[in-house]
PDB file of C-alpha atoms (C1' of nucleotides) in Angstrom:
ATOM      1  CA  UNK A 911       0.000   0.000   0.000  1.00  0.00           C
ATOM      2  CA  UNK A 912       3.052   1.911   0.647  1.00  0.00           C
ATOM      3  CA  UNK A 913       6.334   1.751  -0.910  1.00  0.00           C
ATOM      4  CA  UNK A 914       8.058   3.403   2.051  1.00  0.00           C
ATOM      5  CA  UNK A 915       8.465   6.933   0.910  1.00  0.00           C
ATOM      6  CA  UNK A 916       5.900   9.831   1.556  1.00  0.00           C
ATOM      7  CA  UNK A 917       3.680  10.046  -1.526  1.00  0.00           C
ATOM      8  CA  UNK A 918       3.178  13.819  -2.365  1.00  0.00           C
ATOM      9  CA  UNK A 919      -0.766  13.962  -1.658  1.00  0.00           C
ATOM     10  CA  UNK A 920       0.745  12.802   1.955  1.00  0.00           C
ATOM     11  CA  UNK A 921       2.564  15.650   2.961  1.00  0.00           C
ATOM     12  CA  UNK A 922      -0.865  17.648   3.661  1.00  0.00           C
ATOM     13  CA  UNK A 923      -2.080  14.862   5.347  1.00  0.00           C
ATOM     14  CA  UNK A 924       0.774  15.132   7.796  1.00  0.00           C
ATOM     15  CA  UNK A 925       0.756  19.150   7.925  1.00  0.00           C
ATOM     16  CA  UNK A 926      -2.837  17.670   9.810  1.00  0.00           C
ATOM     17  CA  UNK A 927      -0.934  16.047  12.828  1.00  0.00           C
ATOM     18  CA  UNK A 928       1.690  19.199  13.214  1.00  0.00           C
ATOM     19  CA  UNK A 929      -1.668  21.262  13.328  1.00  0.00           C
ATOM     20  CA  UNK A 930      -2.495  19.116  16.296  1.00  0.00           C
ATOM     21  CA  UNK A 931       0.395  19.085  18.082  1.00  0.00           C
ATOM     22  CA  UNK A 932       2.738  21.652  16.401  1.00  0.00           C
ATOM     23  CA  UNK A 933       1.253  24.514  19.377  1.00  0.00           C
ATOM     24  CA  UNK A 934       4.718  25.811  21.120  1.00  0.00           C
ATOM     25  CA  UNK A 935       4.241  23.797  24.153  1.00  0.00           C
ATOM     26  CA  UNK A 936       2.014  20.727  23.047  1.00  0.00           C
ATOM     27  CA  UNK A 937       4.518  18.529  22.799  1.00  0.00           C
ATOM     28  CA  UNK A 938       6.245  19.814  25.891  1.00  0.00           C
ATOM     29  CA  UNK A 939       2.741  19.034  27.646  1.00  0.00           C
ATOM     30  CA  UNK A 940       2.261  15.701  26.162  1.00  0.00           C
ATOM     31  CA  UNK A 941       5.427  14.638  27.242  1.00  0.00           C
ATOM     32  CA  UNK A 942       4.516  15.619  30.965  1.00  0.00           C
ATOM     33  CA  UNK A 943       1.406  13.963  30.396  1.00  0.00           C
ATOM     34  CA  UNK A 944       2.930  10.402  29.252  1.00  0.00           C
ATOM     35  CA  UNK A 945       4.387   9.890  33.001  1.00  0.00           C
ATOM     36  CA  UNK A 946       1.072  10.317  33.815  1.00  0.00           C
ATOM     37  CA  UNK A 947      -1.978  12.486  34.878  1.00  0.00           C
ATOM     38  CA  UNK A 948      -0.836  15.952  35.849  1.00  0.00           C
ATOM     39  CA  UNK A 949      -2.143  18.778  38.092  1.00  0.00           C
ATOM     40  CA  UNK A 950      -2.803  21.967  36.283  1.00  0.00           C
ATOM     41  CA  UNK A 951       0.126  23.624  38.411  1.00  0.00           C
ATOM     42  CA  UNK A 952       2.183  20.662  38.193  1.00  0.00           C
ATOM     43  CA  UNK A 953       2.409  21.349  34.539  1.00  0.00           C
ATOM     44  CA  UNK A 954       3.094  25.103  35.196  1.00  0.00           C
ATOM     45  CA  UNK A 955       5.647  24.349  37.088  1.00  0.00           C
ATOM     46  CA  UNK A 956       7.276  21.507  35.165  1.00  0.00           C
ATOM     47  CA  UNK A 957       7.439  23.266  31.782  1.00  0.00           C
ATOM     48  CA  UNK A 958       9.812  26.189  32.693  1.00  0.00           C
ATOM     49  CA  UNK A 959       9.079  29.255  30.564  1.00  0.00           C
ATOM     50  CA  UNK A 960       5.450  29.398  29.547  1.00  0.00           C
ATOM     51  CA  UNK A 961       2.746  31.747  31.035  1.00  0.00           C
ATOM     52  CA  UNK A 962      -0.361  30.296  32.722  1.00  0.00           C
ATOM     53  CA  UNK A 963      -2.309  31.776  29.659  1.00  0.00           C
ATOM     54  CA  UNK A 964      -0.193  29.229  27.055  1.00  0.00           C
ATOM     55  CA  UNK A 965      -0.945  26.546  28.812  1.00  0.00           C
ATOM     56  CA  UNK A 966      -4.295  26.758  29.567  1.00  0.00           C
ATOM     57  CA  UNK A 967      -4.487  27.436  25.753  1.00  0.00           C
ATOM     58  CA  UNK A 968      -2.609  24.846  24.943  1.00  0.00           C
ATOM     59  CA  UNK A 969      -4.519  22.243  26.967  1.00  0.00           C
ATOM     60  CA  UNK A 970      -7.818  23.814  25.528  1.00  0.00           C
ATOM     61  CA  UNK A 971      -6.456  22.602  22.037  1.00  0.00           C
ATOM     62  CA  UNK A 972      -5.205  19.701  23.211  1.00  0.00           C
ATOM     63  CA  UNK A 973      -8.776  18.391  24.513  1.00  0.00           C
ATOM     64  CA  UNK A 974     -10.504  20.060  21.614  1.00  0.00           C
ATOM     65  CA  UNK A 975      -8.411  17.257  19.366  1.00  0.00           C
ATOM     66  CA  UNK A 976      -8.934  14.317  22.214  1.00  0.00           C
ATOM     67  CA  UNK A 977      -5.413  14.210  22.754  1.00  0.00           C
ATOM     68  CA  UNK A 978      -6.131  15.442  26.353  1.00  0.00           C
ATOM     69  CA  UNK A 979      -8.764  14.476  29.241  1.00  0.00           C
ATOM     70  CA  UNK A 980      -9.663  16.656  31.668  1.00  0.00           C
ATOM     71  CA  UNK A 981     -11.231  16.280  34.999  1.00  0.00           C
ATOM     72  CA  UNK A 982     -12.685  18.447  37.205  1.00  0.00           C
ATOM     73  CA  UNK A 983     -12.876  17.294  40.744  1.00  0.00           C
ATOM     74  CA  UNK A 984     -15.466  19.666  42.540  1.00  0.00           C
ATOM     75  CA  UNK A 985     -13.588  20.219  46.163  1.00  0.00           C
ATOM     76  CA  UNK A 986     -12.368  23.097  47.420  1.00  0.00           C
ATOM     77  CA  UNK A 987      -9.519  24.119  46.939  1.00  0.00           C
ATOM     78  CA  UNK A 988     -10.435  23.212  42.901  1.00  0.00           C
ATOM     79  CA  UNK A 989      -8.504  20.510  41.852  1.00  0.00           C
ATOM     80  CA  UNK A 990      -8.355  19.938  38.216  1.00  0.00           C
ATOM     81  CA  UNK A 991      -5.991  16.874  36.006  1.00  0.00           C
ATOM     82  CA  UNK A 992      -5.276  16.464  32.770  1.00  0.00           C
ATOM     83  CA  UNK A 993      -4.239  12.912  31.073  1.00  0.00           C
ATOM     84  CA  UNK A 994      -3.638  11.672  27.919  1.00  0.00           C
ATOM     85  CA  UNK A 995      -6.367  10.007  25.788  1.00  0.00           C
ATOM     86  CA  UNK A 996      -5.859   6.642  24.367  1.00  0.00           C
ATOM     87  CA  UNK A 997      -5.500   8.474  21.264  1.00  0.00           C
ATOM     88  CA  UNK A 998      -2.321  10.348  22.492  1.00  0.00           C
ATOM     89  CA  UNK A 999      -0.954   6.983  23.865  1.00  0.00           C
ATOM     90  CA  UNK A1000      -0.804   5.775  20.660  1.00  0.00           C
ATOM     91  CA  UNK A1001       1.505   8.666  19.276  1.00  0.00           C
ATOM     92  CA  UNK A1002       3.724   8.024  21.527  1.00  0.00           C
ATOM     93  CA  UNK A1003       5.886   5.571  18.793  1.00  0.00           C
ATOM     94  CA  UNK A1004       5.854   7.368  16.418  1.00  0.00           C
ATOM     95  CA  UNK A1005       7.035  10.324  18.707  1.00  0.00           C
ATOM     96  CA  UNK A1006       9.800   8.353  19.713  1.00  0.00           C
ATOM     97  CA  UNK A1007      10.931   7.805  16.207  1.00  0.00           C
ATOM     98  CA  UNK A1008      11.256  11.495  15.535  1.00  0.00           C
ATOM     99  CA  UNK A1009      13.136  11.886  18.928  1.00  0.00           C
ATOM    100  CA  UNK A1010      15.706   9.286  18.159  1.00  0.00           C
ATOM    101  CA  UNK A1011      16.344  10.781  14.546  1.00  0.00           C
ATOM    102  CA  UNK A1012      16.515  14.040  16.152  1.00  0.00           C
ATOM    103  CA  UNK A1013      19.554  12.543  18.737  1.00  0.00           C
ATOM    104  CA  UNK A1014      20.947  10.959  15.791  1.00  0.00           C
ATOM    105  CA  UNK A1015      21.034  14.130  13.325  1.00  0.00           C
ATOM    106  CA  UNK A1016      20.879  16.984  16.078  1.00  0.00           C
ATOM    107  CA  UNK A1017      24.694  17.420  15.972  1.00  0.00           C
ATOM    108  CA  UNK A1018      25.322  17.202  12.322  1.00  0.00           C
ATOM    109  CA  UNK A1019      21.928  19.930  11.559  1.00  0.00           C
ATOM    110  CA  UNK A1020      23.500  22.454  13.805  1.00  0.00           C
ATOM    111  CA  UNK A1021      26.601  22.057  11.911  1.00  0.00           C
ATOM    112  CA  UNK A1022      25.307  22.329   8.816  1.00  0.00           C
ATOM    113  CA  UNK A1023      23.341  25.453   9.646  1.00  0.00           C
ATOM    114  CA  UNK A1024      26.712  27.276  11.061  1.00  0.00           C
ATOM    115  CA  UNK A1025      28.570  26.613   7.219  1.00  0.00           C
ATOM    116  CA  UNK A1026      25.405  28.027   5.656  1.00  0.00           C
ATOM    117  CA  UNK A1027      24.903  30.956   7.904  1.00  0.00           C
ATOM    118  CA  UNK A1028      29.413  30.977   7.454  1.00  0.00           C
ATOM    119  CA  UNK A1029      28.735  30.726   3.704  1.00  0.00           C
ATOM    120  CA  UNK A1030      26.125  33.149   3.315  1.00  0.00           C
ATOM    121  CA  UNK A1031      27.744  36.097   5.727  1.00  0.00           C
TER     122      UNK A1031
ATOM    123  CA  UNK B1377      17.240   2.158  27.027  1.00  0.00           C
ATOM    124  CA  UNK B1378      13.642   3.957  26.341  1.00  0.00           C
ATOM    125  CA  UNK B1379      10.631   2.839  28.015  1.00  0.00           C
ATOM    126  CA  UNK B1380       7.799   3.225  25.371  1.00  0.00           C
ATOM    127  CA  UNK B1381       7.082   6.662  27.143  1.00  0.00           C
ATOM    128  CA  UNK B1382       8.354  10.510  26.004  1.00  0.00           C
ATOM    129  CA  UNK B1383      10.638  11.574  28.853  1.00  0.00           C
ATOM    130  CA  UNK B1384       9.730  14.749  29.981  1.00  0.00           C
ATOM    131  CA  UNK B1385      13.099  16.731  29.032  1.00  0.00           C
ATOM    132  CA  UNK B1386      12.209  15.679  25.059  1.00  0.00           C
ATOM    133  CA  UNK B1387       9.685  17.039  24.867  1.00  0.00           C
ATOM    134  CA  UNK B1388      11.901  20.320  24.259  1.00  0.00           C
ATOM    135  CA  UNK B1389      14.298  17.820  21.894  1.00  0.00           C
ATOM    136  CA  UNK B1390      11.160  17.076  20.028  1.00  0.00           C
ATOM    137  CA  UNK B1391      10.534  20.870  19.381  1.00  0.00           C
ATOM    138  CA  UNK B1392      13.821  20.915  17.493  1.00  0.00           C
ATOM    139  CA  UNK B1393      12.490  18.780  14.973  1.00  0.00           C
ATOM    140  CA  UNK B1394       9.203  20.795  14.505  1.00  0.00           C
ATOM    141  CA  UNK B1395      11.371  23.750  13.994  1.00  0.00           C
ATOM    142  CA  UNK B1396      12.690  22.196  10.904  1.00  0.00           C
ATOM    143  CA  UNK B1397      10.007  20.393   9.414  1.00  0.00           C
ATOM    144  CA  UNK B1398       7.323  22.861  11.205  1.00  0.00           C
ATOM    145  CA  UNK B1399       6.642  25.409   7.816  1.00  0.00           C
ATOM    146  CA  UNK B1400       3.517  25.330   6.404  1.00  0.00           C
ATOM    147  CA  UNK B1401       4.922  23.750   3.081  1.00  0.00           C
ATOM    148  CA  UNK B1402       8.023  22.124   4.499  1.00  0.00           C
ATOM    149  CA  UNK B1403       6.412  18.416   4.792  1.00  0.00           C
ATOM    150  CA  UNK B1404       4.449  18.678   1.676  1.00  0.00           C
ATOM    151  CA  UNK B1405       8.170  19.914  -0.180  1.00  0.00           C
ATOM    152  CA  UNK B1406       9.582  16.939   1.810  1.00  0.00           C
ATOM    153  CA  UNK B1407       6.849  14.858   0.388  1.00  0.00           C
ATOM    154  CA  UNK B1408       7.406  15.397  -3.338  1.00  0.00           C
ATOM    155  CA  UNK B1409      10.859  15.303  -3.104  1.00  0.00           C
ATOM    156  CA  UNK B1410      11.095  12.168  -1.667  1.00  0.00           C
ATOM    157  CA  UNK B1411       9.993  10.959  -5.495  1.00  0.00           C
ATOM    158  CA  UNK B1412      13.363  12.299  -6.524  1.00  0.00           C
ATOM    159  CA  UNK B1413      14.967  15.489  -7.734  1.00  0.00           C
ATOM    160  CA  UNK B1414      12.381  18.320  -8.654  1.00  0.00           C
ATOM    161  CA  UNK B1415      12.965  21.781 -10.084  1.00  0.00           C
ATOM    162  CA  UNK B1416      11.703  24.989  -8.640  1.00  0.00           C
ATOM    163  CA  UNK B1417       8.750  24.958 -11.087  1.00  0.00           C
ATOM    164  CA  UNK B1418       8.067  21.285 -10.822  1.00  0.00           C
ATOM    165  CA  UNK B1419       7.165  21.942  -6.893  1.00  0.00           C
ATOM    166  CA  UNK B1420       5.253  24.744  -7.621  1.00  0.00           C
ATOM    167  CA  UNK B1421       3.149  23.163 -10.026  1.00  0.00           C
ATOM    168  CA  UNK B1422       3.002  20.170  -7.598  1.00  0.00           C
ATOM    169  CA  UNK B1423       1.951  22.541  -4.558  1.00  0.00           C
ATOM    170  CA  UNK B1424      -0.972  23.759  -5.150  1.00  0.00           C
ATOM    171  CA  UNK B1425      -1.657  27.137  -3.061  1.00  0.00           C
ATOM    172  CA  UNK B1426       2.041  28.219  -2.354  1.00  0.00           C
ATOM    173  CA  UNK B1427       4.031  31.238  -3.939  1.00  0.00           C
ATOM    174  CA  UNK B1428       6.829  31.683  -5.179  1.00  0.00           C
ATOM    175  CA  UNK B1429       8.103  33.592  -2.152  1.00  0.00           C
ATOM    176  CA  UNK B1430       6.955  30.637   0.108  1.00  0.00           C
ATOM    177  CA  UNK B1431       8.351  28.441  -1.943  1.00  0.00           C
ATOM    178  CA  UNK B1432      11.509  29.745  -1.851  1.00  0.00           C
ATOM    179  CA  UNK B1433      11.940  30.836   2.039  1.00  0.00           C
ATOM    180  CA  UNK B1434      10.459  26.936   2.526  1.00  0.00           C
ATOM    181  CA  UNK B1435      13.326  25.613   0.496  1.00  0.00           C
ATOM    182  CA  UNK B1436      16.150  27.963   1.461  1.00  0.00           C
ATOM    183  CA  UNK B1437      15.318  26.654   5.197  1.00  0.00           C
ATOM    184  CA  UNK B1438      15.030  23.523   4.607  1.00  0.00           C
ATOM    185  CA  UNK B1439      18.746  23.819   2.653  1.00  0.00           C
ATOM    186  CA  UNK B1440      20.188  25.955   5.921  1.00  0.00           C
ATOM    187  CA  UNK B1441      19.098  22.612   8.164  1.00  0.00           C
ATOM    188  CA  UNK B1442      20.845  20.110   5.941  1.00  0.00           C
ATOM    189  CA  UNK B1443      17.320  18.395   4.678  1.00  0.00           C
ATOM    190  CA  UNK B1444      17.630  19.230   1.520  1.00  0.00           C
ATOM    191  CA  UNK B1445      20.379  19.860  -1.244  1.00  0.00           C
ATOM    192  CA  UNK B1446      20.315  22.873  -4.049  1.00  0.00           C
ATOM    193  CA  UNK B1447      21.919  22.319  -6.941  1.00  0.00           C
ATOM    194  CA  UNK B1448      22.070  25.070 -10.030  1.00  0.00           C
ATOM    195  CA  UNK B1449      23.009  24.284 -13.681  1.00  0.00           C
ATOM    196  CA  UNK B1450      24.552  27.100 -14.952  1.00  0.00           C
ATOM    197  CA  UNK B1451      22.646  27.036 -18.522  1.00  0.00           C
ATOM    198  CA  UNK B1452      19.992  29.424 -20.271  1.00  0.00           C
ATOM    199  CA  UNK B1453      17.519  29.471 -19.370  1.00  0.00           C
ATOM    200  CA  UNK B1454      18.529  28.344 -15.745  1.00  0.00           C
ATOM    201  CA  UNK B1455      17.915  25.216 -13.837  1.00  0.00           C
ATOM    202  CA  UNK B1456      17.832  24.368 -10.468  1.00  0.00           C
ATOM    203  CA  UNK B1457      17.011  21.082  -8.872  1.00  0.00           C
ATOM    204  CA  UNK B1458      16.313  20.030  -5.297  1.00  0.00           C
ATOM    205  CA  UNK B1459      16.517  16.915  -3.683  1.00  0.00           C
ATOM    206  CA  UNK B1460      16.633  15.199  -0.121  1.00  0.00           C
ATOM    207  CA  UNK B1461      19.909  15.220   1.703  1.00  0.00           C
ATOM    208  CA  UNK B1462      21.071  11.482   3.475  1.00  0.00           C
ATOM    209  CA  UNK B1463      19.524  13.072   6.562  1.00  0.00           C
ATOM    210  CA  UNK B1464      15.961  13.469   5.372  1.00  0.00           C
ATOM    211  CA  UNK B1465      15.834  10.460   3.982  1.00  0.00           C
ATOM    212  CA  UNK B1466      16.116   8.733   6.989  1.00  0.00           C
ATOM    213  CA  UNK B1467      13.536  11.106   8.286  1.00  0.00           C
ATOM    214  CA  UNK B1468      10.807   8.853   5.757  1.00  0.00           C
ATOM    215  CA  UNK B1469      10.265   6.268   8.807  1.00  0.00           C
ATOM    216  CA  UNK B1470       8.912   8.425  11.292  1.00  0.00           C
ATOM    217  CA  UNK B1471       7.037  10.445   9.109  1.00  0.00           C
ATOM    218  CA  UNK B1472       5.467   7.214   7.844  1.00  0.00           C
ATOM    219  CA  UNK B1473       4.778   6.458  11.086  1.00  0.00           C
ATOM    220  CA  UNK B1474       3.069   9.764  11.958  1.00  0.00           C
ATOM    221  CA  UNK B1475       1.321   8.913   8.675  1.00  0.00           C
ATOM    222  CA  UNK B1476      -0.308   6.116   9.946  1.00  0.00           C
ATOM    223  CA  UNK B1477      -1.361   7.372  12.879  1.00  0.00           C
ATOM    224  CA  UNK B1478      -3.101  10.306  11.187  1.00  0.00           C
ATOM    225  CA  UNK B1479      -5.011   7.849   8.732  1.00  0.00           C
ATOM    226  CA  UNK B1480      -6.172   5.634  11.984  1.00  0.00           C
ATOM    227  CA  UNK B1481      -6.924   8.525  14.109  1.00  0.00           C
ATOM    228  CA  UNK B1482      -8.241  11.310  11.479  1.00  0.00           C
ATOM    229  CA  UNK B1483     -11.949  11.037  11.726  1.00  0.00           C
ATOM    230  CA  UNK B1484     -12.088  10.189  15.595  1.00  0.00           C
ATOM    231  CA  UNK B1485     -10.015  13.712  15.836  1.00  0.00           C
ATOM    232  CA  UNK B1486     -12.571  15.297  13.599  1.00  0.00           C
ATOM    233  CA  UNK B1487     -15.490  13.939  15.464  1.00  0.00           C
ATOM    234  CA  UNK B1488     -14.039  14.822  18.758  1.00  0.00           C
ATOM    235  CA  UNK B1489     -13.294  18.001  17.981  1.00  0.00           C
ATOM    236  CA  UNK B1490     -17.062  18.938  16.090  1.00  0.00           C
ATOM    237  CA  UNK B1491     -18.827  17.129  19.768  1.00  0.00           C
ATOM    238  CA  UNK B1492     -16.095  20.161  21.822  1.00  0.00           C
ATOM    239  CA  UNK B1493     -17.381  22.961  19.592  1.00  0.00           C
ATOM    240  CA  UNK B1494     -20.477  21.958  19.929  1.00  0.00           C
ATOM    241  CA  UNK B1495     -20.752  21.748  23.894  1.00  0.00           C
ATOM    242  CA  UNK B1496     -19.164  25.107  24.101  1.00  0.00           C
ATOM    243  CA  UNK B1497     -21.644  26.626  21.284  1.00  0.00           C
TER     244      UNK B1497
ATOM    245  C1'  DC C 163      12.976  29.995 -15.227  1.00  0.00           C
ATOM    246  C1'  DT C 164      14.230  31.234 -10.659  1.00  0.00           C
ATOM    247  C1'  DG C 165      14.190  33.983  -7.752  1.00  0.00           C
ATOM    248  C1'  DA C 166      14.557  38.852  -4.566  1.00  0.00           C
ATOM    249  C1'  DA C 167      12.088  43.158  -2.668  1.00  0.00           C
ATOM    250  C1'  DT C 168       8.313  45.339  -0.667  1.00  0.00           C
ATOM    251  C1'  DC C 169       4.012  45.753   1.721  1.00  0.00           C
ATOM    252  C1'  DC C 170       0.505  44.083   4.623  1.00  0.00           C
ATOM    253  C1'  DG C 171      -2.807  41.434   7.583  1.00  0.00           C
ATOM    254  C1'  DC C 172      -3.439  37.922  10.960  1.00  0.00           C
ATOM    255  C1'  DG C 173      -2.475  34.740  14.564  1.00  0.00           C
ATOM    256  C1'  DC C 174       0.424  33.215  18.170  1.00  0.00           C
ATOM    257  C1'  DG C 175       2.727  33.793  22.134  1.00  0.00           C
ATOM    258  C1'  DG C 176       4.266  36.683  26.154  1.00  0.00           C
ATOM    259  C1'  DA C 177       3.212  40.117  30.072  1.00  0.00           C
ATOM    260  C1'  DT C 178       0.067  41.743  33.241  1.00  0.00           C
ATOM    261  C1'  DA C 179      -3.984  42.068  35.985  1.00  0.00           C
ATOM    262  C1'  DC C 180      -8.318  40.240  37.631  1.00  0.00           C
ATOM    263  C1'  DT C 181     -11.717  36.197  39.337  1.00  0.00           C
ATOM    264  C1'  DG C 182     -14.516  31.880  41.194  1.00  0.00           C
TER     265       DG C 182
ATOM    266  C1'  DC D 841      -5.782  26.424  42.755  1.00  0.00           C
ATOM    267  C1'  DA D 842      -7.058  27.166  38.173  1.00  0.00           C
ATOM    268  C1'  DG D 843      -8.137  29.747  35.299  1.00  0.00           C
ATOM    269  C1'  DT D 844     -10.088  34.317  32.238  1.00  0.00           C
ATOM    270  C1'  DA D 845      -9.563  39.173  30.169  1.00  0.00           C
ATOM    271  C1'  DT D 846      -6.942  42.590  27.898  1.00  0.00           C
ATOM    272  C1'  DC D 847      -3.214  44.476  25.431  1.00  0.00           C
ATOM    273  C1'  DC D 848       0.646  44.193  22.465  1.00  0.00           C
ATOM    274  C1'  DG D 849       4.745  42.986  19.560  1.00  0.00           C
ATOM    275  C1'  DC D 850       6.672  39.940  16.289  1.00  0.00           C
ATOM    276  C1'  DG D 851       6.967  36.607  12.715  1.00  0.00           C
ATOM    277  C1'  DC D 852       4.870  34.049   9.125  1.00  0.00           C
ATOM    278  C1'  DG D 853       2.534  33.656   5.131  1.00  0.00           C
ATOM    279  C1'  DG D 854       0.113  35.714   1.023  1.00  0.00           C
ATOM    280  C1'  DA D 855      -0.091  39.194  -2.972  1.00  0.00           C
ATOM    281  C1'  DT D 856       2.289  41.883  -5.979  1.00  0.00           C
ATOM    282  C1'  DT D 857       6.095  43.718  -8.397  1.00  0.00           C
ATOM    283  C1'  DC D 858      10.846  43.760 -10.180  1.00  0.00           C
ATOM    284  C1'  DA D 859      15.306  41.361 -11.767  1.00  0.00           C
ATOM    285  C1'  DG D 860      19.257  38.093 -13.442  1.00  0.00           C
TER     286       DG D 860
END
DNA sequence: CTGAATCCGCGCGGATACTG
DNA sequence: CAGTATCCGCGCGGATTCAG
């Protein structure tokens, strides 16, 4: 069905998934989120950098495309988690893929971009 | 060495690859030339919606991170062909993989996310 | 044919302040 | 604790025009 390269009709199809999960900190969340359910401040604090606006957005998007549940518990103080859906469990491989080609390549991309940026001074 | 899961530093590493591939037409460019070499026209035909501007930023960033190669033919009327670098190539796996996930997971996402605008009409 | 230059509008993300 | 409301600056992408 597939000869192992991305047929060109494709490459929209996976501009689809970075739509998902191409939001500044999605991926950053997700990641939280695979070790488990998380606490709305236990995000905040975990992912170093982004404003309590951001994430909120974030998870917003992220449950708008069921890659997130979340779950009010109605005590005082509120208590609210977040956790992946089975959905989002299931990216998880193909997430790891792009990680370990990232470790792989990281080193020789900078590189690369240093010469051109050299090249083109 | 990995258990299944996305530690929670990567998710940051997996940023890096989203700021390569993460241009509206970089995957789709990706995606055609993975058939082979194209010319500049060739992928604009091919791409439907982009300009030439776009086209060109896309594929001048995509040369600066080492993903894909520029070549000119110094002739009349000039020719210039692109094609995948080593690195990219071996970028085709996880992509598939993404790929597949999409197809599986496309309408579920679509449903899910028409039921969410719904409930907050 | 393959770009570069200019202009412009929109959306995203950050900062800050307020609320149930 | 877990958000929302408002403002704002910047970058990206699109349209158009000019050039080697």
């Amino acid at each position: 069905m597939d000869d192992g390269k991305v047929p060109s009709a494709e490459g929209f199809a996976l501009r689809e998934v970075l739509d998902l999960v191409g939001d500044k900190w999605a991926l950053a969340v997700l990641a939280q989120l695979s070790g488990g359910p998380r606490r709305f401040s236990e995000l905040e604090r975990a992912l170093t950098g982004v404003s309590r606006r951001i994430l909120s957005l974030t998870l917003r998007r992220l449950e708008r495309n069921s890659l997130v549940m979340r779950t009010v518990y109605p005590e005082v103080p509120p208590r609210v988690e977040y956790e992946m859906t089975p959905h989002a469990r299931e990216l998880d491989a193909p997430l790891c893929a792009l990680l370990a080609w990232a470790s792989k390549h990281r080193a020789k991309v900078a590189e690369g971009r240093r010469a051109y940026d050299l090249a083109n001074a």
